PDB file of C-alpha atoms and ligand atoms in Angstrom:
ATOM      1  CA  MET A  28      15.996   5.803  18.469  1.00  0.00           C
ATOM      2  CA  THR A  29      16.039   4.329  15.171  1.00  0.00           C
ATOM      3  CA  PRO A  30      19.130   4.827  13.302  1.00  0.00           C
ATOM      4  CA  LYS A  31      18.568   6.789  10.093  1.00  0.00           C
ATOM      5  CA  ASN A  32      20.289   3.884   8.164  1.00  0.00           C
ATOM      6  CA  HIS A  33      18.174   1.334   9.289  1.00  0.00           C
ATOM      7  CA  PRO A  34      16.285  -0.112   6.210  1.00  0.00           C
ATOM      8  CA  ARG A  35      12.748   0.113   7.857  1.00  0.00           C
ATOM      9  CA  TYR A  36      13.686   3.491   8.983  1.00  0.00           C
ATOM     10  CA  GLU A  37      10.920   5.921   7.478  1.00  0.00           C
ATOM     11  CA  SER A  38       8.458   2.582   8.781  1.00  0.00           C
ATOM     12  CA  LEU A  39       9.501   2.745  12.302  1.00  0.00           C
ATOM     13  CA  LEU A  40       9.986   6.333  12.833  1.00  0.00           C
ATOM     14  CA  LEU A  41       5.686   6.278  11.969  1.00  0.00           C
ATOM     15  CA  ARG A  42       5.626   3.369  14.658  1.00  0.00           C
ATOM     16  CA  GLU A  43       7.447   5.824  17.004  1.00  0.00           C
ATOM     17  CA  LYS A  44       4.856   8.617  15.943  1.00  0.00           C
ATOM     18  CA  ILE A  45       1.825   6.183  17.036  1.00  0.00           C
ATOM     19  CA  LYS A  46       3.201   5.414  20.251  1.00  0.00           C
ATOM     20  CA  ASP A  47       3.975   8.655  21.402  1.00  0.00           C
ATOM     21  CA  ALA A  48       0.233   9.381  20.197  1.00  0.00           C
ATOM     22  CA  TYR A  49      -0.601   6.733  22.721  1.00  0.00           C
ATOM     23  CA  LYS A  50       1.567   7.748  25.537  1.00  0.00           C
ATOM     24  CA  GLU A  51       0.326  11.298  25.028  1.00  0.00           C
ATOM     25  CA  GLY A  52      -3.141   9.624  25.454  1.00  0.00           C
ATOM     26  CA  TYR A  53      -5.091  10.921  22.415  1.00  0.00           C
ATOM     27  CA  LEU A  54      -4.777   7.901  20.140  1.00  0.00           C
ATOM     28  CA  SER A  55      -6.492   4.573  21.422  1.00  0.00           C
ATOM     29  CA  ASP A  56      -5.045   1.134  21.688  1.00  0.00           C
ATOM     30  CA  SER A  57      -7.259  -0.069  18.876  1.00  0.00           C
ATOM     31  CA  GLY A  58      -5.820   3.088  16.499  1.00  0.00           C
ATOM     32  CA  MET A  59      -2.359   1.282  17.255  1.00  0.00           C
ATOM     33  CA  ILE A  60      -3.522  -1.922  15.769  1.00  0.00           C
ATOM     34  CA  ALA A  61      -5.362  -0.240  12.523  1.00  0.00           C
ATOM     35  CA  HIS A  62      -1.943   1.263  12.494  1.00  0.00           C
ATOM     36  CA  GLY A  63      -0.517  -1.923  12.274  1.00  0.00           C
ATOM     37  CA  ARG A  64      -3.334  -3.262   9.364  1.00  0.00           C
ATOM     38  CA  GLY A  65      -2.241  -0.618   7.411  1.00  0.00           C
ATOM     39  CA  GLU A  66       1.815  -1.021   7.518  1.00  0.00           C
ATOM     40  CA  THR A  67       0.822  -4.623   6.163  1.00  0.00           C
ATOM     41  CA  PHE A  68      -1.283  -3.528   3.027  1.00  0.00           C
ATOM     42  CA  ASP A  69       1.346  -0.601   2.665  1.00  0.00           C
ATOM     43  CA  TYR A  70       3.821  -3.253   2.371  1.00  0.00           C
ATOM     44  CA  LEU A  71       1.415  -5.288  -0.273  1.00  0.00           C
ATOM     45  CA  LEU A  72       1.292  -2.203  -2.348  1.00  0.00           C
ATOM     46  CA  GLY A  73       5.054  -1.544  -2.347  1.00  0.00           C
ATOM     47  CA  GLU A  74       4.586   1.669  -0.204  1.00  0.00           C
ATOM     48  CA  LYS A  75       4.056   3.694  -2.891  1.00  0.00           C
ATOM     49  CA  THR A  76       1.622   5.893  -4.864  1.00  0.00           C
ATOM     50  CA  THR A  77       0.183   3.677  -7.533  1.00  0.00           C
ATOM     51  CA  GLU A  78      -1.264   5.159 -10.500  1.00  0.00           C
ATOM     52  CA  SER A  79      -5.057   3.822  -9.415  1.00  0.00           C
ATOM     53  CA  SER A  80      -4.448   6.128  -6.007  1.00  0.00           C
ATOM     54  CA  ARG A  81      -3.121   8.883  -8.326  1.00  0.00           C
ATOM     55  CA  ILE A  82      -6.385   8.892 -10.510  1.00  0.00           C
ATOM     56  CA  ALA A  83      -8.755   8.352  -7.225  1.00  0.00           C
ATOM     57  CA  ILE A  84      -6.928  11.732  -5.776  1.00  0.00           C
ATOM     58  CA  ASP A  85      -7.646  13.855  -8.341  1.00  0.00           C
ATOM     59  CA  VAL A  86     -11.009  13.256  -8.682  1.00  0.00           C
ATOM     60  CA  SER A  87     -10.560  14.016  -5.203  1.00  0.00           C
ATOM     61  CA  VAL A  88      -9.335  17.052  -5.047  1.00  0.00           C
ATOM     62  CA  ALA A  89     -11.693  18.079  -7.659  1.00  0.00           C
ATOM     63  CA  LYS A  90     -14.834  16.850  -5.704  1.00  0.00           C
ATOM     64  CA  LEU A  91     -13.371  19.020  -2.814  1.00  0.00           C
ATOM     65  CA  LEU A  92     -12.797  22.238  -4.594  1.00  0.00           C
ATOM     66  CA  LEU A  93     -16.569  22.039  -5.971  1.00  0.00           C
ATOM     67  CA  ALA A  94     -18.270  21.550  -2.518  1.00  0.00           C
ATOM     68  CA  GLU A  95     -20.773  23.562  -0.859  1.00  0.00           C
ATOM     69  CA  ASN A  96     -19.562  22.386   2.662  1.00  0.00           C
ATOM     70  CA  PRO A  97     -16.481  20.216   2.625  1.00  0.00           C
ATOM     71  CA  VAL A  98     -14.986  18.766   6.081  1.00  0.00           C
ATOM     72  CA  ILE A  99     -12.326  16.990   6.741  1.00  0.00           C
ATOM     73  CA  SER A 100     -12.568  14.126   9.455  1.00  0.00           C
ATOM     74  CA  ILE A 101      -9.337  13.908  12.020  1.00  0.00           C
ATOM     75  CA  ASN A 102      -8.659  10.937  14.522  1.00  0.00           C
ATOM     76  CA  GLY A 103      -6.134  10.111  16.487  1.00  0.00           C
ATOM     77  CA  ASN A 104      -3.766   8.122  13.741  1.00  0.00           C
ATOM     78  CA  THR A 105      -4.323  11.125  11.370  1.00  0.00           C
ATOM     79  CA  THR A 106      -3.409  13.668  14.602  1.00  0.00           C
ATOM     80  CA  ALA A 107      -0.368  11.615  15.012  1.00  0.00           C
ATOM     81  CA  LEU A 108       0.879  11.357  11.582  1.00  0.00           C
ATOM     82  CA  VAL A 109      -0.069  14.521   9.281  1.00  0.00           C
ATOM     83  CA  ILE A 110      -1.838  17.417  11.592  1.00  0.00           C
ATOM     84  CA  ASP A 111      -0.029  19.693   9.920  1.00  0.00           C
ATOM     85  CA  GLU A 112      -0.306  18.555   6.362  1.00  0.00           C
ATOM     86  CA  ILE A 113      -4.203  18.513   7.087  1.00  0.00           C
ATOM     87  CA  ILE A 114      -4.140  22.201   8.318  1.00  0.00           C
ATOM     88  CA  GLN A 115      -2.658  23.077   5.238  1.00  0.00           C
ATOM     89  CA  LEU A 116      -5.116  21.416   3.248  1.00  0.00           C
ATOM     90  CA  ALA A 117      -7.874  22.675   4.778  1.00  0.00           C
ATOM     91  CA  LYS A 118      -6.751  25.718   4.525  1.00  0.00           C
ATOM     92  CA  LEU A 119      -5.919  25.722   0.564  1.00  0.00           C
ATOM     93  CA  ILE A 120      -9.603  24.252  -0.524  1.00  0.00           C
ATOM     94  CA  PRO A 121     -10.706  25.795   2.213  1.00  0.00           C
ATOM     95  CA  ALA A 122     -12.771  22.862   4.135  1.00  0.00           C
ATOM     96  CA  LYS A 123     -13.700  22.738   7.966  1.00  0.00           C
ATOM     97  CA  ILE A 124     -11.861  20.214  10.240  1.00  0.00           C
ATOM     98  CA  GLU A 125     -13.686  18.021  12.410  1.00  0.00           C
ATOM     99  CA  ILE A 126     -12.384  15.339  15.456  1.00  0.00           C
ATOM    100  CA  ASN A 127     -14.319  12.577  15.092  1.00  0.00           C
ATOM    101  CA  LEU A 128     -13.108   9.467  17.454  1.00  0.00           C
ATOM    102  CA  PHE A 129     -13.912   6.091  17.217  1.00  0.00           C
ATOM    103  CA  TYR A 130     -13.515   5.780  21.487  1.00  0.00           C
ATOM    104  CA  ARG A 131     -14.654   9.124  22.088  1.00  0.00           C
ATOM    105  CA  ASN A 132     -13.693  10.686  25.122  1.00  0.00           C
ATOM    106  CA  GLU A 133     -13.394  14.353  26.847  1.00  0.00           C
ATOM    107  CA  LYS A 134      -9.759  13.957  27.558  1.00  0.00           C
ATOM    108  CA  ARG A 135      -8.672  12.593  23.770  1.00  0.00           C
ATOM    109  CA  ILE A 136     -10.745  15.155  22.016  1.00  0.00           C
ATOM    110  CA  ASP A 137      -9.526  18.116  24.033  1.00  0.00           C
ATOM    111  CA  THR A 138      -5.868  17.134  23.741  1.00  0.00           C
ATOM    112  CA  ILE A 139      -6.524  17.160  19.800  1.00  0.00           C
ATOM    113  CA  GLU A 140      -8.211  20.323  20.288  1.00  0.00           C
ATOM    114  CA  ASN A 141      -5.039  21.629  22.128  1.00  0.00           C
ATOM    115  CA  ILE A 142      -2.790  19.942  19.402  1.00  0.00           C
ATOM    116  CA  LEU A 143      -4.576  22.073  16.475  1.00  0.00           C
ATOM    117  CA  ASN A 144      -4.668  25.331  18.669  1.00  0.00           C
ATOM    118  CA  LYS A 145      -1.008  25.205  19.377  1.00  0.00           C
ATOM    119  CA  LYS A 146      -0.914  25.175  15.946  1.00  0.00           C
ATOM    120  CA  GLY A 147      -2.553  28.036  15.352  1.00  0.00           C
ATOM    121  CA  TYR A 148      -5.737  26.405  14.275  1.00  0.00           C
ATOM    122  CA  ASP A 149      -8.888  27.811  16.092  1.00  0.00           C
ATOM    123  CA  ASN A 150     -11.855  26.675  14.470  1.00  0.00           C
ATOM    124  CA  VAL A 151     -11.740  22.933  14.898  1.00  0.00           C
ATOM    125  CA  LEU A 152     -15.430  21.074  15.531  1.00  0.00           C
ATOM    126  CA  GLY A 153     -16.753  18.282  17.199  1.00  0.00           C
ATOM    127  CA  THR A 154     -14.949  19.310  20.272  1.00  0.00           C
ATOM    128  CA  ASN A 155     -16.502  19.248  23.910  1.00  0.00           C
ATOM    129  CA  LYS A 156     -17.863  22.873  23.665  1.00  0.00           C
ATOM    130  CA  ASP A 157     -19.508  22.208  20.059  1.00  0.00           C
ATOM    131  CA  GLU A 158     -23.057  21.206  19.667  1.00  0.00           C
ATOM    132  CA  LEU A 159     -23.343  17.941  18.057  1.00  0.00           C
ATOM    133  CA  LEU A 160     -26.638  16.216  16.588  1.00  0.00           C
ATOM    134  CA  TYR A 161     -27.537  12.827  15.108  1.00  0.00           C
ATOM    135  CA  ILE A 162     -27.100  12.479  11.663  1.00  0.00           C
ATOM    136  CA  LYS A 163     -30.834  11.290  10.371  1.00  0.00           C
ATOM    137  CA  ASP A 164     -31.965  10.681  14.027  1.00  0.00           C
ATOM    138  CA  ILE A 165     -29.826   7.543  14.092  1.00  0.00           C
ATOM    139  CA  LYS A 166     -28.660   7.253  18.072  1.00  0.00           C
ATOM    140  CA  ASN A 167     -25.874   5.949  17.463  1.00  0.00           C
ATOM    141  CA  PRO A 168     -22.808   6.830  18.972  1.00  0.00           C
ATOM    142  CA  ARG A 169     -20.772   6.423  15.418  1.00  0.00           C
ATOM    143  CA  ALA A 170     -23.670   8.916  14.004  1.00  0.00           C
ATOM    144  CA  THR A 171     -22.833  12.063  15.975  1.00  0.00           C
ATOM    145  CA  ALA A 172     -21.830  14.799  13.921  1.00  0.00           C
ATOM    146  CA  SER A 173     -20.975  19.057  14.449  1.00  0.00           C
ATOM    147  CA  LYS A 174     -23.968  21.169  13.642  1.00  0.00           C
ATOM    148  CA  ASN A 175     -22.267  23.849  11.151  1.00  0.00           C
ATOM    149  CA  GLY A 176     -19.734  20.547  10.229  1.00  0.00           C
ATOM    150  CA  ILE A 177     -20.380  17.033   8.901  1.00  0.00           C
ATOM    151  CA  TYR A 178     -23.942  17.426  10.044  1.00  0.00           C
ATOM    152  CA  SER A 179     -24.539  20.015   7.405  1.00  0.00           C
ATOM    153  CA  SER A 180     -21.962  18.881   4.928  1.00  0.00           C
ATOM    154  CA  ASP A 181     -22.301  17.584   1.582  1.00  0.00           C
ATOM    155  CA  LEU A 182     -18.746  16.126   0.783  1.00  0.00           C
ATOM    156  CA  ILE A 183     -16.628  14.777   3.882  1.00  0.00           C
ATOM    157  CA  LEU A 184     -13.051  13.325   3.700  1.00  0.00           C
ATOM    158  CA  ILE A 185     -12.389  10.541   6.344  1.00  0.00           C
ATOM    159  CA  PRO A 186      -8.785   9.508   6.490  1.00  0.00           C
ATOM    160  CA  LEU A 187      -9.344   6.078   8.490  1.00  0.00           C
ATOM    161  CA  GLU A 188     -12.683   5.589   9.046  1.00  0.00           C
ATOM    162  CA  ASP A 189     -14.682   2.314  10.394  1.00  0.00           C
ATOM    163  CA  GLY A 190     -17.222   0.598   8.284  1.00  0.00           C
ATOM    164  CA  ASP A 191     -20.443   1.475  10.305  1.00  0.00           C
ATOM    165  CA  ARG A 192     -19.447   5.173  10.041  1.00  0.00           C
ATOM    166  CA  THR A 193     -18.980   5.342   6.724  1.00  0.00           C
ATOM    167  CA  GLU A 194     -22.345   3.506   5.863  1.00  0.00           C
ATOM    168  CA  ILE A 195     -24.069   6.271   7.852  1.00  0.00           C
ATOM    169  CA  LEU A 196     -22.761   9.030   6.277  1.00  0.00           C
ATOM    170  CA  VAL A 197     -23.003   7.640   2.885  1.00  0.00           C
ATOM    171  CA  ASP A 198     -26.567   6.338   3.383  1.00  0.00           C
ATOM    172  CA  SER A 199     -27.544   9.792   4.673  1.00  0.00           C
ATOM    173  CA  GLY A 200     -26.772  11.135   1.032  1.00  0.00           C
ATOM    174  CA  LYS A 201     -23.122  12.914   1.881  1.00  0.00           C
ATOM    175  CA  GLU A 202     -20.805  12.083  -0.438  1.00  0.00           C
ATOM    176  CA  VAL A 203     -17.501  10.485   1.098  1.00  0.00           C
ATOM    177  CA  ILE A 204     -13.957   9.886   0.079  1.00  0.00           C
ATOM    178  CA  ALA A 205     -11.960   7.620   1.973  1.00  0.00           C
ATOM    179  CA  ILE A 206      -8.020   7.124   2.342  1.00  0.00           C
ATOM    180  CA  ASP A 207      -7.652   3.473   3.336  1.00  0.00           C
ATOM    181  CA  LEU A 208      -5.226   1.035   2.646  1.00  0.00           C
ATOM    182  CA  ASN A 209      -7.448  -1.667   2.732  1.00  0.00           C
ATOM    183  CA  PRO A 210      -8.870  -1.779  -0.816  1.00  0.00           C
ATOM    184  CA  LEU A 211     -11.226  -4.752   0.693  1.00  0.00           C
ATOM    185  CA  SER A 212     -12.389  -3.023   3.981  1.00  0.00           C
ATOM    186  CA  ARG A 213     -16.548  -1.775   4.013  1.00  0.00           C
ATOM    187  CA  THR A 214     -15.059   1.541   4.326  1.00  0.00           C
ATOM    188  CA  SER A 215     -13.753   1.259   0.809  1.00  0.00           C
ATOM    189  CA  LYS A 216     -16.469  -0.060  -0.618  1.00  0.00           C
ATOM    190  CA  LYS A 217     -18.764   1.896   0.704  1.00  0.00           C
ATOM    191  CA  ALA A 218     -17.321   5.247  -0.135  1.00  0.00           C
ATOM    192  CA  ASN A 219     -17.871   7.081  -3.137  1.00  0.00           C
ATOM    193  CA  ILE A 220     -14.111   7.726  -3.745  1.00  0.00           C
ATOM    194  CA  THR A 221     -11.363   5.221  -2.218  1.00  0.00           C
ATOM    195  CA  ILE A 222      -8.009   6.489  -2.435  1.00  0.00           C
ATOM    196  CA  VAL A 223      -5.986   3.230  -1.105  1.00  0.00           C
ATOM    197  CA  ASP A 224      -2.663   5.038  -0.141  1.00  0.00           C
ATOM    198  CA  ASN A 225      -0.742   6.031   2.800  1.00  0.00           C
ATOM    199  CA  ILE A 226      -2.102   9.253   4.334  1.00  0.00           C
ATOM    200  CA  ILE A 227       1.080  10.593   4.839  1.00  0.00           C
ATOM    201  CA  ARG A 228       1.801  10.250   1.118  1.00  0.00           C
ATOM    202  CA  VAL A 229      -2.017  11.394   0.288  1.00  0.00           C
ATOM    203  CA  ILE A 230      -2.582  14.184   1.855  1.00  0.00           C
ATOM    204  CA  PRO A 231       0.881  16.110   0.565  1.00  0.00           C
ATOM    205  CA  LEU A 232      -0.170  15.197  -2.562  1.00  0.00           C
ATOM    206  CA  MET A 233      -3.380  16.840  -1.918  1.00  0.00           C
ATOM    207  CA  ILE A 234      -2.137  20.056  -1.097  1.00  0.00           C
ATOM    208  CA  GLU A 235       0.301  19.791  -4.183  1.00  0.00           C
ATOM    209  CA  ILE A 236      -2.604  19.226  -6.557  1.00  0.00           C
ATOM    210  CA  THR A 237      -5.388  21.632  -5.227  1.00  0.00           C
ATOM    211  CA  LYS A 238      -2.359  24.395  -5.650  1.00  0.00           C
ATOM    212  CA  LYS A 239      -2.970  23.386  -9.353  1.00  0.00           C
ATOM    213  CA  PHE A 240      -6.530  22.506  -9.707  1.00  0.00           C
ATOM    214  CA  ARG A 241      -7.472  25.819  -7.853  1.00  0.00           C
ATOM    215  CA  SER A 242      -7.291  27.789 -10.491  1.00  0.00           C
ATOM    216  CA  TYR A 243      -9.708  25.479 -13.147  1.00  0.00           C
ATOM    217  CA  ASN A 244     -13.040  26.436 -13.517  1.00  0.00           C
ATOM    218  CA  LYS A 245     -15.913  24.441 -12.940  1.00  0.00           C
ATOM    219  CA  GLU A 246     -16.239  22.472 -16.051  1.00  0.00           C
ATOM    220  CA  LYS A 247     -12.698  21.614 -16.200  1.00  0.00           C
ATOM    221  CA  LEU A 248     -13.018  20.196 -12.554  1.00  0.00           C
ATOM    222  CA  LYS A 249     -16.298  18.192 -13.549  1.00  0.00           C
ATOM    223  CA  ASP A 250     -14.273  16.784 -16.555  1.00  0.00           C
ATOM    224  CA  ILE A 251     -12.243  15.342 -13.836  1.00  0.00           C
ATOM    225  CA  ILE A 252     -14.441  13.703 -11.989  1.00  0.00           C
ATOM    226  CA  LYS A 253     -16.994  12.327 -14.850  1.00  0.00           C
ATOM    227  CA  ASP A 254     -15.571   9.114 -15.521  1.00  0.00           C
ATOM    228  CA  PHE A 255     -14.959   7.600 -12.094  1.00  0.00           C
ATOM    229  CA  SER A 256     -15.877   4.162 -10.660  1.00  0.00           C
ATOM    230  CA  ASN A 257     -14.841   3.750  -7.453  1.00  0.00           C
ATOM    231  CA  LYS A 258     -15.733  -0.128  -7.978  1.00  0.00           C
ATOM    232  CA  ASP A 259     -13.256  -0.376 -11.129  1.00  0.00           C
ATOM    233  CA  ASN A 260     -10.467   1.725  -9.344  1.00  0.00           C
ATOM    234  CA  LEU A 261     -10.678  -0.374  -6.301  1.00  0.00           C
ATOM    235  CA  LYS A 262     -10.298  -3.772  -8.617  1.00  0.00           C
ATOM    236  CA  GLU A 263      -7.182  -1.608 -10.073  1.00  0.00           C
ATOM    237  CA  SER A 264      -5.663  -1.292  -6.275  1.00  0.00           C
ATOM    238  CA  LEU A 265      -6.111  -5.162  -5.706  1.00  0.00           C
ATOM    239  CA  LYS A 266      -3.957  -5.603  -9.092  1.00  0.00           C
ATOM    240  CA  CYS A 267      -1.369  -3.472  -7.655  1.00  0.00           C
ATOM    241  CA  ILE A 268      -0.733  -6.286  -4.571  1.00  0.00           C
ATOM    242  CA  ASP A 269       2.033  -8.425  -6.449  1.00  0.00           C
ATOM    243  CA  LEU A 270       2.048 -11.587  -4.942  1.00  0.00           C
ATOM    244  CA  ASN A 271       4.697 -12.664  -7.117  1.00  0.00           C
ATOM    245  CA  ARG A 272       6.995  -9.967  -6.218  1.00  0.00           C
ATOM    246  CA  ILE A 273       9.761 -12.257  -3.838  1.00  0.00           C
TER     247      ILE A 273
HETATM  248  P1  ATP B   4     -13.808  -1.726   8.174  1.00  0.00           P
HETATM  249  O1  ATP B   4     -14.902  -1.432   9.097  1.00  0.00           O
HETATM  250  O2  ATP B   4     -14.227  -0.239   7.280  1.00  0.00           O
HETATM  251  O3  ATP B   4     -14.412  -2.827   7.259  1.00  0.00           O
HETATM  252  P2  ATP B   4     -11.958  -2.284   9.943  1.00  0.00           P
HETATM  253  O4  ATP B   4     -12.577  -2.391  11.071  1.00  0.00           O
HETATM  254  O5  ATP B   4     -11.271  -2.898   9.063  1.00  0.00           O
HETATM  255  O6  ATP B   4     -12.674  -1.294   8.595  1.00  0.00           O
HETATM  256  P3  ATP B   4     -10.670   0.091  11.190  1.00  0.00           P
HETATM  257  O7  ATP B   4     -10.040  -0.409  12.196  1.00  0.00           O
HETATM  258  O8  ATP B   4     -11.672   0.674  11.488  1.00  0.00           O
HETATM  259  O9  ATP B   4     -10.813  -0.904  10.012  1.00  0.00           O
HETATM  260  O10 ATP B   4      -9.759   0.847  10.307  1.00  0.00           O
HETATM  261  C1  ATP B   4      -8.651   1.203  10.030  1.00  0.00           C
HETATM  262  C2  ATP B   4      -8.091   1.156   8.465  1.00  0.00           C
HETATM  263  O11 ATP B   4      -7.112   2.093   8.434  1.00  0.00           O
HETATM  264  C3  ATP B   4      -7.579  -0.230   8.362  1.00  0.00           C
HETATM  265  O12 ATP B   4      -8.112  -0.941   7.017  1.00  0.00           O
HETATM  266  C4  ATP B   4      -6.128   0.187   7.660  1.00  0.00           C
HETATM  267  O13 ATP B   4      -5.394  -0.295   6.235  1.00  0.00           O
HETATM  268  C5  ATP B   4      -6.365   1.218   7.526  1.00  0.00           C
HETATM  269  N1  ATP B   4      -4.947   2.635   8.005  1.00  0.00           N
HETATM  270  C6  ATP B   4      -4.085   2.095   8.857  1.00  0.00           C
HETATM  271  N2  ATP B   4      -3.121   3.115   8.750  1.00  0.00           N
HETATM  272  C7  ATP B   4      -3.243   3.587   7.611  1.00  0.00           C
HETATM  273  C8  ATP B   4      -2.713   4.890   7.111  1.00  0.00           C
HETATM  274  N3  ATP B   4      -1.693   5.492   7.027  1.00  0.00           N
HETATM  275  N4  ATP B   4      -2.877   5.194   6.167  1.00  0.00           N
HETATM  276  C9  ATP B   4      -4.178   4.687   5.359  1.00  0.00           C
HETATM  277  N5  ATP B   4      -5.036   4.211   5.826  1.00  0.00           N
HETATM  278  C10 ATP B   4      -4.571   3.466   6.689  1.00  0.00           C
HETATM  279 MG1   MG B   5     -14.296  -1.743  11.905  1.00  0.00          MG
END
């Protein structure tokens, strides 16, 4: 048990959640490495939501509210850290939830599906029973998607995704919102909108902003989106890494 007065208490608590998810079998060993990489960037960014992240979050929420068939993609890390908040956000938008794992196996999928079911969420896509198709007929395990979910969606929120998958989604004409603490990853550069921030801060903020933006009309939502440049925003995020902070 981590003592509450430990200076890195919050961070250690997240590590515990990641370790537990690994022990429960739904998070891969690579998922733990991915978390470690995230921690590094979070440290460098000051472990807070920056102004550029805030802008990207506003744009993302506006996009999600305007989309025809938005889908939130979840994996082991997302499930371990923010599954309650993801369910809340999906209901508010409304958006579908689809499981997508880098190392897909039946047991991991079933475990994540059961976690959602126990929380009263039954309509999860990408399960073992679901019909999966290859996006644009690309016969690559990173190109599978649920027929009624990502396969037919116009906008996908991908917290923690790898570059290959992001590339397939974007190149197939879908709009992609990524949440990734590394502003230099292929995912961050390839996505249409990248939120350079920690999912544990981003999803609760998205819930708050969705509640506010829900009453806006289409024109007002489009106004929020119109001047956004992902490249410029990524550059702003990089500037937030202050290497002289000592
Ligand atoms: P790419 O293939 O896009 O270049 P990668 O191979 O470097 O990416 P992966 O290991 O596939 O990255 O995905 C992990 C990414 O998720 C890392 O960039 C890491 O910074 C980020 N990440 C890890 N934990 C979190 C978190 N809690 N919130 C946001 N991002 C996170
Ligand atoms: Mg990768």
